[in-house]
Amino acid sequence: MALTKKGEFWYGTTSGDTQAELRSYSVANRHEAVRFAASKCDCGCRSFALQTDEEAGVAIRTCTDCGRQHLMGDNAEYVEEAVPEAHECVCENEVFELMSGVSVYEGTHDVRWYYIACRCVECNLVGVFADWKCEAGDAAAFLAKV
Ligand SMILES: [Zn+2]
Ligand SMILES: [Zn+2]
């Protein structure tokens, strides 16, 4: 596995590549992601359409197989005011594998910043599509719901 750069974009082939890109983005953001989890639908599928509202701190993934919608991290308290927008790759595809990462408050397991990285299933572009300050409590419990 290795990330390769074409123009201004990075491309990878595995979830490890997506995780590596997420980490380097988070380091540049000065809240280094230390825990990660890949999204998987209850039906077993790993490719999704993604809608986010960074302002409201809301992300919704829709399974491309069974159509089930899931609120990532289950942050239901903010969803009413949210205006989630769909993400599209530079290749115009809208189907992605999703990798979540969080930074935590020093000396705790409490989530401080949330990142969502995507890998396009068509062209293999990888990138962080959304991130926000997120005080969601226990990182393991949060990442179990992405
Ligand atoms: Zn599904
Ligand atoms: Zn693409």
Short mmCIF file of N, CA and C and ligand atoms in Angstrom, two decimals:
data_model
loop_
_atom_site.label_atom_id
_atom_site.label_comp_id
_atom_site.label_asym_id
_atom_site.label_seq_id
_atom_site.Cartn_x
_atom_site.Cartn_y
_atom_site.Cartn_z
N MET A 1 0.82 -1.20 0.00
CA MET A 1 0.00 0.00 0.00
C MET A 1 0.86 1.25 0.00
N ALA A 2 0.43 2.24 -0.75
CA ALA A 2 1.17 3.50 -0.79
C ALA A 2 0.27 4.57 -1.38
N LEU A 3 0.42 5.77 -0.86
CA LEU A 3 -0.30 6.90 -1.41
C LEU A 3 0.50 7.48 -2.57
N THR A 4 -0.18 7.81 -3.65
CA THR A 4 0.50 8.48 -4.75
C THR A 4 -0.23 9.79 -5.05
N LYS A 5 0.54 10.79 -5.47
CA LYS A 5 -0.05 12.10 -5.72
C LYS A 5 -0.15 12.35 -7.21
N LYS A 6 -1.34 12.78 -7.63
CA LYS A 6 -1.51 13.20 -9.03
C LYS A 6 -2.12 14.59 -8.98
N GLY A 7 -1.39 15.58 -9.53
CA GLY A 7 -1.87 16.95 -9.41
C GLY A 7 -1.95 17.31 -7.95
N GLU A 8 -3.09 17.85 -7.52
CA GLU A 8 -3.22 18.23 -6.12
C GLU A 8 -3.88 17.15 -5.27
N PHE A 9 -4.17 16.00 -5.86
CA PHE A 9 -4.92 14.98 -5.13
C PHE A 9 -4.08 13.75 -4.83
N TRP A 10 -4.49 13.07 -3.75
CA TRP A 10 -3.83 11.83 -3.36
C TRP A 10 -4.71 10.63 -3.71
N TYR A 11 -4.05 9.56 -4.12
CA TYR A 11 -4.77 8.34 -4.48
C TYR A 11 -4.18 7.16 -3.73
N GLY A 12 -5.06 6.22 -3.34
CA GLY A 12 -4.60 5.05 -2.61
C GLY A 12 -5.44 3.86 -3.00
N THR A 13 -5.15 2.72 -2.42
CA THR A 13 -5.90 1.53 -2.82
C THR A 13 -6.52 0.79 -1.64
N THR A 14 -6.07 1.07 -0.44
CA THR A 14 -6.56 0.31 0.72
C THR A 14 -7.08 1.25 1.80
N SER A 15 -7.78 0.67 2.78
CA SER A 15 -8.25 1.48 3.91
C SER A 15 -7.06 2.02 4.70
N GLY A 16 -5.92 1.30 4.66
CA GLY A 16 -4.71 1.80 5.31
C GLY A 16 -4.22 3.10 4.69
N ASP A 17 -4.37 3.22 3.37
CA ASP A 17 -3.99 4.46 2.69
C ASP A 17 -4.90 5.61 3.14
N THR A 18 -6.19 5.31 3.24
CA THR A 18 -7.14 6.34 3.67
C THR A 18 -6.80 6.79 5.09
N GLN A 19 -6.46 5.82 5.93
CA GLN A 19 -6.11 6.14 7.32
C GLN A 19 -4.84 7.00 7.37
N ALA A 20 -3.86 6.68 6.52
CA ALA A 20 -2.61 7.46 6.48
C ALA A 20 -2.88 8.90 6.06
N GLU A 21 -3.76 9.09 5.08
CA GLU A 21 -4.10 10.44 4.63
C GLU A 21 -4.85 11.19 5.73
N LEU A 22 -5.75 10.48 6.41
CA LEU A 22 -6.49 11.10 7.52
C LEU A 22 -5.51 11.57 8.60
N ARG A 23 -4.55 10.71 8.93
CA ARG A 23 -3.60 11.07 9.97
C ARG A 23 -2.79 12.30 9.58
N SER A 24 -2.29 12.34 8.34
CA SER A 24 -1.45 13.48 7.98
C SER A 24 -2.28 14.77 7.94
N TYR A 25 -3.53 14.67 7.51
CA TYR A 25 -4.42 15.84 7.55
C TYR A 25 -4.61 16.32 8.99
N SER A 26 -4.80 15.34 9.90
CA SER A 26 -5.09 15.69 11.30
C SER A 26 -3.86 16.30 11.97
N VAL A 27 -2.67 15.84 11.59
CA VAL A 27 -1.44 16.43 12.14
C VAL A 27 -1.33 17.88 11.70
N ALA A 28 -1.64 18.14 10.41
CA ALA A 28 -1.62 19.51 9.90
C ALA A 28 -2.65 20.37 10.61
N ASN A 29 -3.74 19.76 11.05
CA ASN A 29 -4.80 20.46 11.78
C ASN A 29 -4.48 20.60 13.27
N ARG A 30 -3.35 20.04 13.69
CA ARG A 30 -2.85 20.10 15.07
C ARG A 30 -3.76 19.42 16.10
N HIS A 31 -4.60 18.51 15.62
CA HIS A 31 -5.34 17.62 16.52
C HIS A 31 -5.17 16.22 15.95
N GLU A 32 -4.07 15.58 16.27
CA GLU A 32 -3.73 14.32 15.61
C GLU A 32 -4.74 13.22 15.94
N ALA A 33 -5.26 12.59 14.89
CA ALA A 33 -6.17 11.46 15.08
C ALA A 33 -5.37 10.26 15.60
N VAL A 34 -5.90 9.64 16.64
CA VAL A 34 -5.19 8.53 17.27
C VAL A 34 -6.01 7.23 17.24
N ARG A 35 -7.28 7.34 16.93
CA ARG A 35 -8.11 6.15 16.82
C ARG A 35 -8.92 6.24 15.55
N PHE A 36 -9.14 5.08 14.94
CA PHE A 36 -9.76 5.04 13.62
C PHE A 36 -10.79 3.92 13.56
N ALA A 37 -11.76 4.09 12.66
CA ALA A 37 -12.71 3.01 12.41
C ALA A 37 -13.27 3.16 11.00
N ALA A 38 -13.38 2.04 10.30
CA ALA A 38 -13.97 2.05 8.97
C ALA A 38 -15.47 1.80 9.09
N SER A 39 -16.24 2.47 8.24
CA SER A 39 -17.69 2.28 8.26
C SER A 39 -18.09 1.00 7.55
N LYS A 40 -19.04 0.31 8.15
CA LYS A 40 -19.58 -0.90 7.54
C LYS A 40 -21.07 -0.96 7.86
N CYS A 41 -21.88 -1.14 6.85
CA CYS A 41 -23.33 -1.23 7.07
C CYS A 41 -23.67 -2.54 7.78
N ASP A 42 -24.82 -2.57 8.42
CA ASP A 42 -25.29 -3.81 9.06
C ASP A 42 -25.43 -4.94 8.04
N CYS A 43 -25.62 -4.58 6.77
CA CYS A 43 -25.78 -5.61 5.73
C CYS A 43 -24.43 -6.13 5.25
N GLY A 44 -23.32 -5.52 5.73
CA GLY A 44 -21.99 -5.99 5.36
C GLY A 44 -21.32 -5.14 4.29
N CYS A 45 -22.08 -4.25 3.67
CA CYS A 45 -21.54 -3.42 2.59
C CYS A 45 -20.65 -2.31 3.15
N ARG A 46 -19.62 -1.94 2.37
CA ARG A 46 -18.67 -0.91 2.82
C ARG A 46 -18.62 0.30 1.90
N SER A 47 -19.58 0.45 0.99
CA SER A 47 -19.56 1.65 0.17
C SER A 47 -20.84 2.45 0.36
N PHE A 48 -20.65 3.78 0.42
CA PHE A 48 -21.72 4.66 0.85
C PHE A 48 -21.73 5.96 0.07
N ALA A 49 -22.92 6.58 0.01
CA ALA A 49 -23.01 7.99 -0.32
C ALA A 49 -22.86 8.74 1.00
N LEU A 50 -22.27 9.93 0.95
CA LEU A 50 -22.01 10.68 2.18
C LEU A 50 -22.59 12.08 2.09
N GLN A 51 -23.33 12.46 3.14
CA GLN A 51 -23.80 13.84 3.26
C GLN A 51 -23.30 14.38 4.59
N THR A 52 -22.80 15.61 4.58
CA THR A 52 -22.34 16.18 5.84
C THR A 52 -22.76 17.64 5.96
N ASP A 53 -22.82 18.10 7.20
CA ASP A 53 -22.95 19.51 7.54
C ASP A 53 -21.92 19.76 8.63
N GLU A 54 -20.77 20.30 8.23
CA GLU A 54 -19.68 20.51 9.19
C GLU A 54 -20.07 21.49 10.28
N GLU A 55 -20.83 22.51 9.89
CA GLU A 55 -21.26 23.53 10.84
C GLU A 55 -22.07 22.91 11.98
N ALA A 56 -23.00 22.04 11.62
CA ALA A 56 -23.85 21.40 12.63
C ALA A 56 -23.19 20.17 13.24
N GLY A 57 -22.13 19.68 12.60
CA GLY A 57 -21.47 18.48 13.11
C GLY A 57 -22.29 17.22 12.86
N VAL A 58 -22.80 17.13 11.62
CA VAL A 58 -23.66 16.00 11.29
C VAL A 58 -23.17 15.32 10.02
N ALA A 59 -23.11 13.99 10.05
CA ALA A 59 -22.76 13.23 8.85
C ALA A 59 -23.71 12.05 8.72
N ILE A 60 -24.22 11.87 7.51
CA ILE A 60 -25.15 10.78 7.24
C ILE A 60 -24.58 9.95 6.09
N ARG A 61 -24.51 8.65 6.30
CA ARG A 61 -24.06 7.79 5.20
C ARG A 61 -25.24 6.93 4.75
N THR A 62 -25.29 6.70 3.45
CA THR A 62 -26.36 5.89 2.89
C THR A 62 -25.73 4.70 2.18
N CYS A 63 -26.11 3.50 2.60
CA CYS A 63 -25.55 2.28 2.03
C CYS A 63 -25.95 2.15 0.56
N THR A 64 -24.97 1.82 -0.29
CA THR A 64 -25.27 1.69 -1.72
C THR A 64 -25.92 0.35 -2.03
N ASP A 65 -25.90 -0.55 -1.07
CA ASP A 65 -26.47 -1.88 -1.30
C ASP A 65 -27.91 -1.95 -0.81
N CYS A 66 -28.13 -1.69 0.49
CA CYS A 66 -29.48 -1.86 1.06
C CYS A 66 -30.22 -0.53 1.23
N GLY A 67 -29.53 0.62 1.03
CA GLY A 67 -30.20 1.91 1.11
C GLY A 67 -30.40 2.44 2.51
N ARG A 68 -29.92 1.73 3.51
CA ARG A 68 -30.09 2.15 4.89
C ARG A 68 -29.29 3.43 5.16
N GLN A 69 -29.94 4.40 5.81
CA GLN A 69 -29.26 5.63 6.20
C GLN A 69 -28.82 5.52 7.64
N HIS A 70 -27.63 6.04 7.92
CA HIS A 70 -27.11 5.97 9.27
C HIS A 70 -26.46 7.30 9.64
N LEU A 71 -26.79 7.78 10.82
CA LEU A 71 -26.21 9.00 11.34
C LEU A 71 -24.87 8.63 11.97
N MET A 72 -23.77 9.08 11.37
CA MET A 72 -22.46 8.65 11.83
C MET A 72 -22.16 9.22 13.22
N GLY A 73 -21.78 8.33 14.14
CA GLY A 73 -21.53 8.74 15.52
C GLY A 73 -22.81 8.97 16.30
N ASP A 74 -23.95 8.85 15.62
CA ASP A 74 -25.25 8.97 16.29
C ASP A 74 -25.48 10.31 16.96
N ASN A 75 -24.98 11.39 16.35
CA ASN A 75 -25.13 12.71 16.98
C ASN A 75 -26.50 13.30 16.67
N ALA A 76 -27.54 12.60 17.10
CA ALA A 76 -28.92 12.93 16.73
C ALA A 76 -29.37 14.29 17.24
N GLU A 77 -28.73 14.78 18.31
CA GLU A 77 -29.20 16.04 18.88
C GLU A 77 -29.05 17.23 17.95
N TYR A 78 -28.13 17.13 16.95
CA TYR A 78 -27.90 18.28 16.07
C TYR A 78 -28.58 18.15 14.71
N VAL A 79 -29.18 17.00 14.45
CA VAL A 79 -29.60 16.71 13.08
C VAL A 79 -30.75 17.60 12.62
N GLU A 80 -31.59 18.07 13.55
CA GLU A 80 -32.76 18.86 13.16
C GLU A 80 -32.39 20.17 12.48
N GLU A 81 -31.31 20.84 12.96
CA GLU A 81 -30.91 22.11 12.36
C GLU A 81 -29.96 21.91 11.18
N ALA A 82 -29.55 20.70 10.95
CA ALA A 82 -28.50 20.45 9.95
C ALA A 82 -29.05 20.55 8.53
N VAL A 83 -28.16 21.01 7.61
CA VAL A 83 -28.49 21.03 6.19
C VAL A 83 -27.40 20.22 5.48
N PRO A 84 -27.49 18.90 5.54
CA PRO A 84 -26.41 18.07 5.00
C PRO A 84 -26.34 18.15 3.47
N GLU A 85 -25.10 18.25 2.99
CA GLU A 85 -24.89 18.29 1.54
C GLU A 85 -24.15 17.05 1.08
N ALA A 86 -24.51 16.57 -0.09
CA ALA A 86 -23.89 15.37 -0.63
C ALA A 86 -22.47 15.66 -1.11
N HIS A 87 -21.59 14.71 -0.94
CA HIS A 87 -20.22 14.84 -1.43
C HIS A 87 -20.08 14.15 -2.78
N GLU A 88 -19.29 14.80 -3.63
CA GLU A 88 -19.01 14.26 -4.94
C GLU A 88 -17.50 14.29 -5.15
N CYS A 89 -16.98 13.22 -5.71
CA CYS A 89 -15.54 13.16 -6.02
C CYS A 89 -15.23 14.08 -7.21
N VAL A 90 -13.95 14.40 -7.39
CA VAL A 90 -13.56 15.18 -8.58
C VAL A 90 -13.88 14.42 -9.86
N CYS A 91 -14.03 13.08 -9.77
CA CYS A 91 -14.39 12.28 -10.95
C CYS A 91 -15.90 12.18 -11.13
N GLU A 92 -16.66 12.86 -10.25
CA GLU A 92 -18.12 12.94 -10.26
C GLU A 92 -18.82 11.72 -9.66
N ASN A 93 -18.05 10.73 -9.23
CA ASN A 93 -18.64 9.61 -8.53
C ASN A 93 -19.09 10.06 -7.14
N GLU A 94 -20.14 9.40 -6.61
CA GLU A 94 -20.63 9.75 -5.28
C GLU A 94 -20.66 8.55 -4.34
N VAL A 95 -19.82 7.56 -4.63
CA VAL A 95 -19.78 6.36 -3.78
C VAL A 95 -18.38 6.21 -3.20
N PHE A 96 -18.32 6.04 -1.86
CA PHE A 96 -17.04 6.05 -1.16
C PHE A 96 -16.97 4.97 -0.09
N GLU A 97 -15.74 4.54 0.18
CA GLU A 97 -15.46 3.85 1.44
C GLU A 97 -15.10 4.91 2.46
N LEU A 98 -15.58 4.74 3.69
CA LEU A 98 -15.43 5.79 4.69
C LEU A 98 -14.54 5.34 5.85
N MET A 99 -13.65 6.24 6.26
CA MET A 99 -12.79 5.99 7.40
C MET A 99 -12.95 7.16 8.37
N SER A 100 -13.28 6.86 9.61
CA SER A 100 -13.39 7.90 10.62
C SER A 100 -12.16 7.89 11.51
N GLY A 101 -11.79 9.06 11.99
CA GLY A 101 -10.69 9.16 12.95
C GLY A 101 -11.01 10.23 13.97
N VAL A 102 -10.50 10.06 15.17
CA VAL A 102 -10.72 11.08 16.20
C VAL A 102 -9.41 11.40 16.92
N SER A 103 -9.29 12.66 17.32
CA SER A 103 -8.27 13.02 18.30
C SER A 103 -8.97 13.06 19.65
N VAL A 104 -8.19 12.92 20.71
CA VAL A 104 -8.77 12.90 22.06
C VAL A 104 -8.09 13.97 22.92
N TYR A 105 -8.79 14.36 23.98
CA TYR A 105 -8.17 15.26 24.96
C TYR A 105 -7.03 14.52 25.65
N GLU A 106 -5.93 15.23 25.82
CA GLU A 106 -4.72 14.62 26.37
C GLU A 106 -5.00 13.90 27.69
N GLY A 107 -4.51 12.68 27.79
CA GLY A 107 -4.65 11.93 29.03
C GLY A 107 -6.03 11.32 29.23
N THR A 108 -6.91 11.43 28.19
CA THR A 108 -8.26 10.87 28.31
C THR A 108 -8.56 10.01 27.08
N HIS A 109 -9.75 9.41 27.06
CA HIS A 109 -10.24 8.72 25.87
C HIS A 109 -11.39 9.51 25.25
N ASP A 110 -11.50 10.79 25.61
CA ASP A 110 -12.65 11.59 25.17
C ASP A 110 -12.38 12.28 23.84
N VAL A 111 -13.34 12.13 22.93
CA VAL A 111 -13.21 12.69 21.59
C VAL A 111 -13.10 14.21 21.64
N ARG A 112 -12.14 14.73 20.84
CA ARG A 112 -11.96 16.18 20.76
C ARG A 112 -12.23 16.70 19.35
N TRP A 113 -11.80 15.94 18.35
CA TRP A 113 -11.97 16.38 16.96
C TRP A 113 -12.31 15.16 16.12
N TYR A 114 -13.26 15.33 15.19
CA TYR A 114 -13.72 14.21 14.38
C TYR A 114 -13.39 14.45 12.91
N TYR A 115 -12.83 13.44 12.26
CA TYR A 115 -12.47 13.51 10.84
C TYR A 115 -13.16 12.38 10.07
N ILE A 116 -13.62 12.70 8.87
CA ILE A 116 -14.16 11.66 7.99
C ILE A 116 -13.37 11.68 6.68
N ALA A 117 -12.66 10.60 6.44
CA ALA A 117 -11.91 10.46 5.19
C ALA A 117 -12.62 9.48 4.28
N CYS A 118 -12.48 9.73 2.98
CA CYS A 118 -13.16 8.90 1.97
C CYS A 118 -12.15 8.36 0.97
N ARG A 119 -12.46 7.18 0.44
CA ARG A 119 -11.76 6.69 -0.75
C ARG A 119 -12.80 6.45 -1.82
N CYS A 120 -12.62 7.12 -2.96
CA CYS A 120 -13.56 6.98 -4.07
C CYS A 120 -13.44 5.57 -4.65
N VAL A 121 -14.56 4.87 -4.80
CA VAL A 121 -14.49 3.50 -5.30
C VAL A 121 -14.25 3.46 -6.82
N GLU A 122 -14.41 4.61 -7.49
CA GLU A 122 -14.16 4.66 -8.94
C GLU A 122 -12.71 5.00 -9.26
N CYS A 123 -12.20 6.10 -8.71
CA CYS A 123 -10.87 6.58 -9.13
C CYS A 123 -9.82 6.44 -8.04
N ASN A 124 -10.21 5.96 -6.82
CA ASN A 124 -9.26 5.74 -5.72
C ASN A 124 -8.74 7.01 -5.07
N LEU A 125 -9.33 8.15 -5.37
CA LEU A 125 -8.93 9.36 -4.65
C LEU A 125 -9.18 9.16 -3.16
N VAL A 126 -8.23 9.61 -2.35
CA VAL A 126 -8.45 9.61 -0.89
C VAL A 126 -8.32 11.03 -0.37
N GLY A 127 -9.14 11.36 0.62
CA GLY A 127 -9.05 12.69 1.21
C GLY A 127 -9.99 12.81 2.38
N VAL A 128 -9.72 13.80 3.23
CA VAL A 128 -10.63 14.12 4.32
C VAL A 128 -11.71 15.02 3.76
N PHE A 129 -12.94 14.58 3.81
CA PHE A 129 -14.05 15.33 3.22
C PHE A 129 -14.75 16.21 4.25
N ALA A 130 -14.58 15.89 5.54
CA ALA A 130 -15.24 16.69 6.58
C ALA A 130 -14.51 16.49 7.90
N ASP A 131 -14.49 17.55 8.71
CA ASP A 131 -13.97 17.43 10.07
C ASP A 131 -14.52 18.56 10.91
N TRP A 132 -14.64 18.30 12.19
CA TRP A 132 -15.13 19.34 13.10
C TRP A 132 -14.76 19.00 14.53
N LYS A 133 -14.79 20.04 15.36
CA LYS A 133 -14.62 19.87 16.80
C LYS A 133 -15.81 19.10 17.32
N CYS A 134 -15.56 18.10 18.11
CA CYS A 134 -16.63 17.16 18.46
C CYS A 134 -16.38 16.67 19.87
N GLU A 135 -17.32 16.96 20.77
CA GLU A 135 -17.15 16.50 22.15
C GLU A 135 -18.15 15.40 22.40
N ALA A 136 -17.78 14.21 21.95
CA ALA A 136 -18.72 13.09 21.92
C ALA A 136 -18.46 12.09 23.03
N GLY A 137 -17.56 12.41 23.94
CA GLY A 137 -17.29 11.46 25.02
C GLY A 137 -16.37 10.33 24.56
N ASP A 138 -16.60 9.17 25.09
CA ASP A 138 -15.69 8.04 24.91
C ASP A 138 -15.45 7.68 23.44
N ALA A 139 -14.17 7.68 23.05
CA ALA A 139 -13.81 7.48 21.65
C ALA A 139 -14.23 6.11 21.13
N ALA A 140 -14.05 5.07 21.94
CA ALA A 140 -14.39 3.72 21.48
C ALA A 140 -15.90 3.59 21.23
N ALA A 141 -16.69 4.16 22.14
CA ALA A 141 -18.15 4.11 21.98
C ALA A 141 -18.58 4.91 20.76
N PHE A 142 -17.93 6.07 20.54
CA PHE A 142 -18.26 6.91 19.39
C PHE A 142 -17.92 6.19 18.09
N LEU A 143 -16.71 5.63 18.03
CA LEU A 143 -16.26 4.99 16.78
C LEU A 143 -17.00 3.69 16.49
N ALA A 144 -17.65 3.12 17.49
CA ALA A 144 -18.47 1.92 17.24
C ALA A 144 -19.74 2.28 16.46
N LYS A 145 -20.03 3.58 16.34
CA LYS A 145 -21.28 4.02 15.71
C LYS A 145 -21.06 4.79 14.42
N VAL A 146 -19.88 4.66 13.82
CA VAL A 146 -19.62 5.39 12.58
C VAL A 146 -20.02 4.56 11.37
ZN ZN B 1 -26.46 -1.88 3.73
ZN ZN B 2 -13.34 9.55 -7.85
#
